[in-house]
C-alpha atoms as a printed R data frame, in Angstrom:
    type eleno elety resid chain resno        x      y      z
1   ATOM     1    CA   MET     A     1 -129.894 71.656 47.751
2   ATOM     2    CA   GLU     A     2 -127.048 71.886 45.289
3   ATOM     3    CA   THR     A     3 -124.452 69.288 44.480
4   ATOM     4    CA   THR     A     4 -120.767 70.022 43.938
5   ATOM     5    CA   THR     A     5 -117.834 68.043 42.614
6   ATOM     6    CA   ASN     A     6 -116.596 67.354 46.160
7   ATOM     7    CA   PRO     A     7 -116.842 63.565 46.634
8   ATOM     8    CA   GLN     A     8 -118.012 64.097 50.237
9   ATOM     9    CA   THR     A     9 -121.188 65.736 48.941
10  ATOM    10    CA   GLN     A    10 -122.016 62.754 46.743
11  ATOM    11    CA   THR     A    11 -122.437 60.234 49.556
12  ATOM    12    CA   LEU     A    12 -125.564 58.722 51.044
13  ATOM    13    CA   GLY     A    13 -124.648 60.031 54.493
14  ATOM    14    CA   TYR     A    14 -124.227 63.616 53.272
15  ATOM    15    CA   TRP     A    15 -127.648 63.674 51.657
16  ATOM    16    CA   ALA     A    16 -129.292 62.075 54.663
17  ATOM    17    CA   VAL     A    17 -127.972 64.893 56.876
18  ATOM    18    CA   LYS     A    18 -128.975 67.561 54.354
19  ATOM    19    CA   ALA     A    19 -132.527 66.223 54.171
20  ATOM    20    CA   ILE     A    20 -132.992 66.041 57.929
21  ATOM    21    CA   GLN     A    21 -131.443 69.473 58.436
22  ATOM    22    CA   LYS     A    22 -133.621 71.072 55.763
23  ATOM    23    CA   HIS     A    23 -136.880 69.706 57.140
24  ATOM    24    CA   LEU     A    24 -136.001 70.298 60.795
25  ATOM    25    CA   GLU     A    25 -135.182 73.931 60.029
26  ATOM    26    CA   LYS     A    26 -138.559 74.294 58.299
27  ATOM    27    CA   VAL     A    27 -140.359 72.872 61.338
28  ATOM    28    CA   ILE     A    28 -138.547 75.177 63.763
29  ATOM    29    CA   SER     A    29 -138.993 78.267 61.572
30  ATOM    30    CA   HIS     A    30 -142.790 78.082 61.947
31  ATOM    31    CA   GLU     A    31 -142.942 77.112 65.617
32  ATOM    32    CA   SER     A    32 -143.306 80.575 67.183
33  ATOM    33    CA   GLU     A    33 -145.983 81.703 64.715
34  ATOM    34    CA   VAL     A    34 -147.963 78.500 65.236
35  ATOM    35    CA   LEU     A    35 -148.072 79.248 68.964
36  ATOM    36    CA   LYS     A    36 -149.345 82.763 68.230
37  ATOM    37    CA   ASP     A    37 -152.176 81.170 66.191
38  ATOM    38    CA   HIS     A    38 -152.729 84.163 63.910
39  ATOM    39    CA   ASP     A    39 -152.323 82.472 60.518
40  ATOM    40    CA   PRO     A    40 -153.427 78.874 59.733
41  ATOM    41    CA   GLU     A    41 -150.794 78.725 56.978
42  ATOM    42    CA   GLU     A    42 -148.060 78.649 59.634
43  ATOM    43    CA   LEU     A    43 -149.504 75.459 61.099
44  ATOM    44    CA   HIS     A    44 -149.833 73.974 57.618
45  ATOM    45    CA   GLN     A    45 -146.190 74.659 56.822
46  ATOM    46    CA   MET     A    46 -144.993 73.281 60.150
47  ATOM    47    CA   ARG     A    47 -147.032 70.142 59.621
48  ATOM    48    CA   VAL     A    48 -145.589 69.723 56.123
49  ATOM    49    CA   GLY     A    49 -142.092 70.124 57.561
50  ATOM    50    CA   MET     A    50 -142.807 67.496 60.208
51  ATOM    51    CA   ARG     A    51 -144.134 65.054 57.632
52  ATOM    52    CA   ARG     A    52 -141.160 65.601 55.365
53  ATOM    53    CA   LEU     A    53 -138.832 65.124 58.307
54  ATOM    54    CA   ARG     A    54 -140.527 61.840 59.098
55  ATOM    55    CA   SER     A    55 -140.253 60.748 55.454
56  ATOM    56    CA   ALA     A    56 -136.522 61.530 55.492
57  ATOM    57    CA   VAL     A    57 -136.017 59.537 58.697
58  ATOM    58    CA   VAL     A    58 -137.837 56.548 57.206
59  ATOM    59    CA   GLY     A    59 -136.347 56.872 53.719
60  ATOM    60    CA   PHE     A    60 -132.749 57.137 54.918
61  ATOM    61    CA   ALA     A    61 -133.168 54.627 57.765
62  ATOM    62    CA   PRO     A    62 -130.550 52.167 56.390
63  ATOM    63    CA   VAL     A    63 -127.757 54.728 56.845
64  ATOM    64    CA   LEU     A    64 -128.907 56.565 59.998
65  ATOM    65    CA   LYS     A    65 -128.113 56.157 63.673
66  ATOM    66    CA   LEU     A    66 -130.464 58.685 65.208
67  ATOM    67    CA   PRO     A    67 -131.171 59.526 68.858
68  ATOM    68    CA   GLU     A    68 -134.088 57.710 70.466
69  ATOM    69    CA   SER     A    69 -136.109 60.935 70.585
70  ATOM    70    CA   ALA     A    70 -136.106 61.058 66.750
71  ATOM    71    CA   GLU     A    71 -137.750 57.675 66.209
72  ATOM    72    CA   ASP     A    72 -140.333 57.479 63.449
73  ATOM    73    CA   GLU     A    73 -143.219 56.862 65.843
74  ATOM    74    CA   LYS     A    74 -142.354 59.835 68.073
75  ATOM    75    CA   ILE     A    75 -142.224 62.173 65.089
76  ATOM    76    CA   GLY     A    76 -145.513 60.674 63.916
77  ATOM    77    CA   ARG     A    77 -147.165 61.330 67.268
78  ATOM    78    CA   ILE     A    78 -146.306 65.029 67.073
79  ATOM    79    CA   ALA     A    79 -147.369 65.209 63.412
80  ATOM    80    CA   ARG     A    80 -150.758 63.662 64.205
81  ATOM    81    CA   ARG     A    81 -151.493 66.293 66.852
82  ATOM    82    CA   LEU     A    82 -150.627 69.036 64.403
83  ATOM    83    CA   GLY     A    83 -152.760 67.208 61.853
84  ATOM    84    CA   LYS     A    84 -155.914 67.239 63.971
85  ATOM    85    CA   LEU     A    85 -155.756 71.016 64.229
86  ATOM    86    CA   ARG     A    86 -154.900 71.388 60.546
87  ATOM    87    CA   ASP     A    87 -157.815 69.149 59.531
88  ATOM    88    CA   LEU     A    88 -160.219 71.428 61.402
89  ATOM    89    CA   ASP     A    89 -158.686 74.476 59.738
90  ATOM    90    CA   VAL     A    90 -159.232 72.866 56.325
91  ATOM    91    CA   LEU     A    91 -162.854 72.004 57.085
92  ATOM    92    CA   LEU     A    92 -163.564 75.515 58.366
93  ATOM    93    CA   GLU     A    93 -161.896 77.104 55.352
94  ATOM    94    CA   ILE     A    94 -163.734 74.945 52.806
95  ATOM    95    CA   LEU     A    95 -167.148 75.391 54.395
96  ATOM    96    CA   GLN     A    96 -166.767 79.124 55.052
97  ATOM    97    CA   ASN     A    97 -164.889 80.278 51.971
98  ATOM    98    CA   THR     A    98 -165.977 77.852 49.253
99  ATOM    99    CA   TYR     A    99 -169.572 76.886 49.952
100 ATOM   100    CA   TYR     A   100 -171.211 79.150 52.527
101 ATOM   101    CA   SER     A   101 -171.973 82.068 50.199
102 ATOM   102    CA   GLN     A   102 -173.632 79.709 47.687
103 ATOM   103    CA   LEU     A   103 -176.156 78.375 50.216
104 ATOM   104    CA   PRO     A   104 -179.707 79.655 50.764
105 ATOM   105    CA   PRO     A   105 -180.411 81.327 54.136
106 ATOM   106    CA   SER     A   106 -182.140 78.228 55.528
107 ATOM   107    CA   GLU     A   107 -179.012 76.135 54.958
108 ATOM   108    CA   GLN     A   108 -176.681 78.884 56.150
109 ATOM   109    CA   GLU     A   109 -178.525 78.883 59.459
110 ATOM   110    CA   ILE     A   110 -177.806 75.165 59.917
111 ATOM   111    CA   VAL     A   111 -174.207 75.542 58.785
112 ATOM   112    CA   ASP     A   112 -173.684 78.393 61.283
113 ATOM   113    CA   LYS     A   113 -174.317 75.968 64.144
114 ATOM   114    CA   VAL     A   114 -171.893 73.449 62.661
115 ATOM   115    CA   LEU     A   115 -169.228 76.115 62.260
116 ATOM   116    CA   MET     A   116 -169.647 77.270 65.854
117 ATOM   117    CA   ASP     A   117 -169.157 73.722 67.073
118 ATOM   118    CA   TRP     A   118 -166.034 73.265 64.931
119 ATOM   119    CA   VAL     A   119 -164.574 76.519 66.264
120 ATOM   120    CA   LYS     A   120 -164.973 75.140 69.806
121 ATOM   121    CA   GLN     A   121 -163.278 71.908 68.746
122 ATOM   122    CA   ARG     A   122 -160.492 73.942 67.210
123 ATOM   123    CA   HIS     A   123 -159.832 75.780 70.478
124 ATOM   124    CA   LYS     A   124 -159.364 72.415 72.195
125 ATOM   125    CA   ALA     A   125 -157.151 71.089 69.392
126 ATOM   126    CA   PHE     A   126 -154.972 74.200 69.542
127 ATOM   127    CA   ARG     A   127 -154.431 73.756 73.275
128 ATOM   128    CA   VAL     A   128 -153.201 70.226 72.560
129 ATOM   129    CA   VAL     A   129 -150.794 71.550 69.913
130 ATOM   130    CA   ALA     A   130 -149.491 74.288 72.236
131 ATOM   131    CA   TRP     A   131 -148.943 71.718 74.987
132 ATOM   132    CA   THR     A   132 -147.199 69.377 72.532
133 ATOM   133    CA   LEU     A   133 -144.747 72.039 71.336
134 ATOM   134    CA   GLU     A   134 -143.819 72.850 74.920
135 ATOM   135    CA   HIS     A   135 -143.563 69.199 75.983
136 ATOM   136    CA   LYS     A   136 -140.238 67.387 76.342
137 ATOM   137    CA   ILE     A   137 -141.081 64.951 73.525
138 ATOM   138    CA   TYR     A   138 -140.984 67.749 70.953
139 ATOM   139    CA   GLN     A   139 -138.235 69.722 72.693
140 ATOM   140    CA   ASN     A   140 -136.004 66.636 72.947
141 ATOM   141    CA   LEU     A   141 -136.634 65.792 69.298
142 ATOM   142    CA   LYS     A   142 -135.646 69.281 68.225
143 ATOM   143    CA   GLU     A   143 -132.584 69.624 70.442
144 ATOM   144    CA   ASP     A   144 -131.285 66.093 69.894
145 ATOM   145    CA   LEU     A   145 -131.577 66.359 66.122
146 ATOM   146    CA   GLN     A   146 -129.810 69.731 66.131
147 ATOM   147    CA   ASP     A   147 -126.955 68.112 68.059
148 ATOM   148    CA   TRP     A   148 -126.980 65.095 65.739
149 ATOM   149    CA   ILE     A   149 -126.702 67.299 62.648
150 ATOM   150    CA   LYS     A   150 -123.527 68.830 64.079
151 ATOM   151    CA   GLU     A   151 -122.031 65.384 64.725
152 ATOM   152    CA   PRO     A   152 -124.047 62.825 62.743
153 ATOM   153    CA   SER     A   153 -123.783 59.111 63.377
154 ATOM   154    CA   PHE     A   154 -124.175 56.557 60.587
155 ATOM   155    CA   THR     A   155 -124.143 52.899 59.748
156 ATOM   156    CA   THR     A   156 -121.432 51.464 57.516
157 ATOM   157    CA   LEU     A   157 -123.414 52.585 54.447
158 ATOM   158    CA   GLU     A   158 -122.460 56.232 54.949
159 ATOM   159    CA   LYS     A   159 -119.837 56.468 52.188
160 ATOM   160    CA   LEU     A   160 -121.870 54.797 49.457
161 ATOM   161    CA   PRO     A   161 -122.154 57.057 46.371
162 ATOM   162    CA   ILE     A   162 -125.646 58.561 46.296
163 ATOM   163    CA   ASP     A   163 -126.111 57.986 42.568
164 ATOM   164    CA   GLN     A   164 -125.485 54.268 43.031
165 ATOM   165    CA   VAL     A   165 -128.024 53.791 45.816
166 ATOM   166    CA   LEU     A   166 -130.804 56.156 44.743
167 ATOM   167    CA   PRO     A   167 -132.644 53.399 42.816
168 ATOM   168    CA   ASP     A   168 -132.511 51.231 45.939
169 ATOM   169    CA   LEU     A   169 -134.002 54.052 48.011
170 ATOM   170    CA   LEU     A   170 -136.753 55.037 45.582
171 ATOM   171    CA   LEU     A   171 -137.814 51.874 43.766
172 ATOM   172    CA   PRO     A   172 -139.213 50.067 46.848
173 ATOM   173    CA   GLN     A   173 -141.476 53.029 47.560
174 ATOM   174    CA   ILE     A   174 -142.665 53.185 43.957
175 ATOM   175    CA   SER     A   175 -143.357 49.445 44.115
176 ATOM   176    CA   HIS     A   176 -145.533 49.972 47.201
177 ATOM   177    CA   LEU     A   177 -147.375 52.731 45.361
178 ATOM   178    CA   PHE     A   178 -147.999 50.697 42.195
179 ATOM   179    CA   LEU     A   179 -149.155 47.663 44.199
180 ATOM   180    CA   HIS     A   180 -151.643 49.673 46.244
181 ATOM   181    CA   PRO     A   181 -155.253 48.439 45.852
182 ATOM   182    CA   GLY     A   182 -156.461 52.036 45.566
183 ATOM   183    CA   TRP     A   183 -155.533 51.971 41.867
184 ATOM   184    CA   GLN     A   184 -158.349 49.485 41.285
185 ATOM   185    CA   VAL     A   185 -161.099 51.598 42.882
186 ATOM   186    CA   GLY     A   186 -163.813 52.230 40.301
187 ATOM   187    CA   ILE     A   187 -162.246 49.873 37.768
188 ATOM   188    CA   ASN     A   188 -164.628 47.279 36.373
189 ATOM   189    CA   GLN     A   189 -162.721 44.025 36.034
190 ATOM   190    CA   ASP     A   190 -165.070 42.927 33.267
191 ATOM   191    CA   PRO     A   191 -164.534 45.264 30.264
192 ATOM   192    CA   ALA     A   192 -167.644 43.885 28.580
193 ATOM   193    CA   ASN     A   193 -169.817 45.310 31.360
194 ATOM   194    CA   SER     A   194 -167.913 48.552 31.902
195 ATOM   195    CA   ALA     A   195 -169.935 51.753 32.105
196 ATOM   196    CA   GLU     A   196 -169.093 55.373 32.707
197 ATOM   197    CA   ILE     A   197 -169.078 56.337 36.366
198 ATOM   198    CA   THR     A   198 -171.691 58.956 37.146
199 ATOM   199    CA   SER     A   199 -171.930 61.265 40.131
200 ATOM   200    CA   GLU     A   200 -174.460 58.865 41.662
201 ATOM   201    CA   THR     A   201 -172.304 55.764 41.223
202 ATOM   202    CA   LEU     A   202 -169.273 57.679 42.491
203 ATOM   203    CA   GLU     A   203 -171.088 58.267 45.782
204 ATOM   204    CA   ILE     A   204 -171.514 54.511 46.174
205 ATOM   205    CA   ILE     A   205 -167.900 53.814 45.227
206 ATOM   206    CA   LEU     A   206 -166.567 56.341 47.729
207 ATOM   207    CA   HIS     A   207 -168.811 54.999 50.467
208 ATOM   208    CA   GLN     A   208 -167.485 51.481 49.890
209 ATOM   209    CA   GLN     A   209 -163.858 52.128 48.956
210 ATOM   210    CA   GLY     A   210 -163.074 55.697 49.916
211 ATOM   211    CA   GLU     A   211 -160.668 54.593 52.655
212 ATOM   212    CA   SER     A   212 -158.528 52.797 50.083
213 ATOM   213    CA   LEU     A   213 -158.208 55.999 48.043
214 ATOM   214    CA   HIS     A   214 -157.327 57.939 51.177
215 ATOM   215    CA   ASP     A   215 -154.546 55.465 51.954
216 ATOM   216    CA   LEU     A   216 -153.273 55.684 48.377
217 ATOM   217    CA   ARG     A   217 -153.107 59.458 48.781
218 ATOM   218    CA   LYS     A   218 -150.980 59.087 51.913
219 ATOM   219    CA   GLN     A   219 -148.631 56.745 50.064
220 ATOM   220    CA   ALA     A   220 -148.307 59.228 47.189
221 ATOM   221    CA   LYS     A   221 -147.528 62.015 49.645
222 ATOM   222    CA   LYS     A   222 -144.678 60.047 51.249
223 ATOM   223    CA   ILE     A   223 -143.168 59.270 47.858
224 ATOM   224    CA   ARG     A   224 -143.514 62.880 46.737
225 ATOM   225    CA   TYR     A   225 -141.602 64.078 49.775
226 ATOM   226    CA   GLN     A   226 -138.819 61.565 49.195
227 ATOM   227    CA   MET     A   227 -138.553 62.108 45.444
228 ATOM   228    CA   SER     A   228 -138.429 65.875 45.845
229 ATOM   229    CA   LEU     A   229 -135.036 65.556 47.560
230 ATOM   230    CA   PHE     A   230 -133.364 64.212 44.435
231 ATOM   231    CA   THR     A   231 -134.479 66.267 41.456
232 ATOM   232    CA   ASN     A   232 -130.863 67.355 40.909
233 ATOM   233    CA   PHE     A   233 -129.858 63.759 40.267
234 ATOM   234    CA   TYR     A   234 -132.262 63.005 37.412
235 ATOM   235    CA   SER     A   235 -133.357 64.236 34.016
236 ATOM   236    CA   PRO     A   236 -136.348 66.595 33.537
237 ATOM   237    CA   LYS     A   237 -138.518 63.505 32.988
238 ATOM   238    CA   TYR     A   238 -138.108 62.727 36.681
239 ATOM   239    CA   SER     A   239 -139.648 66.099 37.553
240 ATOM   240    CA   THR     A   240 -142.608 65.273 35.297
241 ATOM   241    CA   TYR     A   241 -143.222 62.068 37.246
242 ATOM   242    CA   LEU     A   242 -142.914 64.026 40.472
243 ATOM   243    CA   GLU     A   243 -145.588 66.441 39.251
244 ATOM   244    CA   ASP     A   244 -147.856 63.476 38.513
245 ATOM   245    CA   ILE     A   245 -147.381 62.173 42.060
246 ATOM   246    CA   LYS     A   246 -148.217 65.630 43.390
247 ATOM   247    CA   ALA     A   247 -151.365 65.777 41.236
248 ATOM   248    CA   ILE     A   248 -152.463 62.325 42.441
249 ATOM   249    CA   GLN     A   249 -152.055 63.479 46.017
250 ATOM   250    CA   GLU     A   250 -153.991 66.706 45.420
251 ATOM   251    CA   HIS     A   251 -156.925 65.212 43.478
252 ATOM   252    CA   LEU     A   252 -157.381 62.375 45.964
253 ATOM   253    CA   GLY     A   253 -157.024 64.932 48.754
254 ATOM   254    CA   ASP     A   254 -159.866 67.004 47.331
255 ATOM   255    CA   ILE     A   255 -162.052 63.893 47.182
256 ATOM   256    CA   GLN     A   256 -161.150 63.027 50.772
257 ATOM   257    CA   ASP     A   257 -161.853 66.565 52.005
258 ATOM   258    CA   GLY     A   258 -165.355 66.373 50.552
259 ATOM   259    CA   MET     A   259 -165.996 62.997 52.183
260 ATOM   260    CA   VAL     A   260 -164.784 64.190 55.575
261 ATOM   261    CA   LEU     A   261 -166.806 67.392 55.303
262 ATOM   262    CA   MET     A   262 -170.024 65.460 54.660
263 ATOM   263    CA   GLU     A   263 -169.295 62.990 57.476
264 ATOM   264    CA   LYS     A   264 -168.516 65.728 59.999
265 ATOM   265    CA   ILE     A   265 -171.635 67.713 59.121
266 ATOM   266    CA   ALA     A   266 -173.792 64.570 59.256
267 ATOM   267    CA   ASP     A   267 -172.502 63.919 62.794
268 ATOM   268    CA   LYS     A   268 -174.014 67.245 63.890
269 ATOM   269    CA   ILE     A   269 -177.387 66.854 62.172
270 ATOM   270    CA   PHE     A   270 -179.828 64.388 63.670
271 ATOM   271    CA   SER     A   271 -181.878 63.855 60.517
272 ATOM   272    CA   LYS     A   272 -180.961 63.062 56.924
273 ATOM   273    CA   ILE     A   273 -178.392 65.543 55.702
274 ATOM   274    CA   ASN     A   274 -179.781 65.401 52.144
275 ATOM   275    CA   SER     A   275 -183.110 66.874 53.211
276 ATOM   276    CA   LYS     A   276 -181.569 69.483 55.510
277 ATOM   277    CA   LEU     A   277 -178.756 70.666 53.236
278 ATOM   278    CA   PRO     A   278 -179.640 69.741 49.639
279 ATOM   279    CA   THR     A   279 -177.749 72.646 48.054
280 ATOM   280    CA   LEU     A   280 -174.565 71.936 49.980
281 ATOM   281    CA   ILE     A   281 -174.745 68.213 49.215
282 ATOM   282    CA   ASN     A   282 -175.122 68.911 45.496
283 ATOM   283    CA   LEU     A   283 -172.191 71.339 45.514
284 ATOM   284    CA   LEU     A   284 -170.003 68.815 47.308
285 ATOM   285    CA   ALA     A   285 -171.016 66.059 44.890
286 ATOM   286    CA   GLU     A   286 -170.169 68.247 41.887
287 ATOM   287    CA   SER     A   287 -166.768 69.111 43.338
288 ATOM   288    CA   GLN     A   288 -165.979 65.491 44.140
289 ATOM   289    CA   TYR     A   289 -166.975 64.354 40.678
290 ATOM   290    CA   GLU     A   290 -164.730 66.978 39.094
291 ATOM   291    CA   SER     A   291 -161.798 65.819 41.254
292 ATOM   292    CA   TRP     A   292 -162.616 62.197 40.411
293 ATOM   293    CA   GLN     A   293 -162.406 62.885 36.696
294 ATOM   294    CA   LYS     A   294 -158.984 64.512 37.147
295 ATOM   295    CA   TRP     A   295 -157.832 61.528 39.196
296 ATOM   296    CA   GLN     A   296 -159.184 59.095 36.609
297 ATOM   297    CA   SER     A   297 -156.907 60.438 33.886
298 ATOM   298    CA   LEU     A   298 -153.872 59.744 36.094
299 ATOM   299    CA   GLN     A   299 -155.298 56.415 37.228
300 ATOM   300    CA   GLN     A   300 -155.724 55.249 33.643
301 ATOM   301    CA   ARG     A   301 -152.232 56.452 32.711
302 ATOM   302    CA   TYR     A   302 -150.492 54.557 35.487
303 ATOM   303    CA   LEU     A   303 -152.550 51.413 35.144
304 ATOM   304    CA   LYS     A   304 -150.781 50.932 31.813
305 ATOM   305    CA   ALA     A   305 -147.794 48.626 32.210
306 ATOM   306    CA   GLU     A   306 -145.615 50.562 29.777
307 ATOM   307    CA   ASN     A   307 -146.005 53.815 31.732
308 ATOM   308    CA   ARG     A   308 -145.093 52.141 35.007
309 ATOM   309    CA   GLN     A   309 -142.058 50.562 33.407
310 ATOM   310    CA   GLU     A   310 -140.862 53.907 32.022
311 ATOM   311    CA   PHE     A   311 -141.180 55.363 35.520
312 ATOM   312    CA   ARG     A   312 -139.067 52.535 36.968
313 ATOM   313    CA   LEU     A   313 -136.437 52.921 34.259
314 ATOM   314    CA   GLU     A   314 -136.119 56.627 34.996
315 ATOM   315    CA   LEU     A   315 -135.357 55.856 38.641
316 ATOM   316    CA   LEU     A   316 -132.710 53.337 37.611
317 ATOM   317    CA   HIS     A   317 -130.609 55.965 35.819
318 ATOM   318    CA   PRO     A   318 -129.547 58.921 37.973
319 ATOM   319    CA   VAL     A   319 -127.541 61.590 36.164
320 ATOM   320    CA   ILE     A   320 -124.614 63.285 37.908
């Protein structure tokens, strides 16, 4: 998106329409290829578009009067169905392309059975996605939003200058991020008894508090999507913060993928996974620990009050 000197393009309403149009077009552009089911990347991109669309609907909610079919929850329902299929694609890709070749034959034999089961699950998940994209809930969402973009309807906030309200749009989301309990995972509240986290202690931490990290990742993803709309309105420092948010999302995502992979495999093996698949478990633990160390550097940076304050100050000063 590019700004111009036309005052109409500097309003909150204009940017709300541009965001929704951009993300809706991305969703629609991948629809036919998703239904062909030849390339998992098409599903991934459609899911990203749907999530970004939902973030725009939520982020611009104060100015929008959208059709009932475009409610946050209805978009979320479609996104979740796409997500179930995408999650299986990710698991299959990681296990097949990252780890399988590194396993001894005895473990490959076990993994083959797991993969076969996941492929069957994927067939079922794809049928749900195909049904969803043909159902009136998705079709109404698409058609009603296309009509709305042609003749958008707003609240009385439509004409507010975008540079004046950007801090009000972005700061609440950053506050939610900074107040998330996931930042405290693995932090010893007693510095006198602090010790370096090892791969073994990380396993315990993730077992006890992994869900909190997963939720923090989801919060970072929402903020990333919203912030990415407004890079033209801020200094290069803003883009640096945006890259940090992206890195947080990716490192926590890698940790989560490893956790889910172990849980899903364990569900298919009726004895201790450690004795059946020791090589795979060690590889997963090494990968998770590497991702944890990358996350820790960002965690420590943003636990410092001065760094959080600099982030807030950047959001307070858009540049036109």
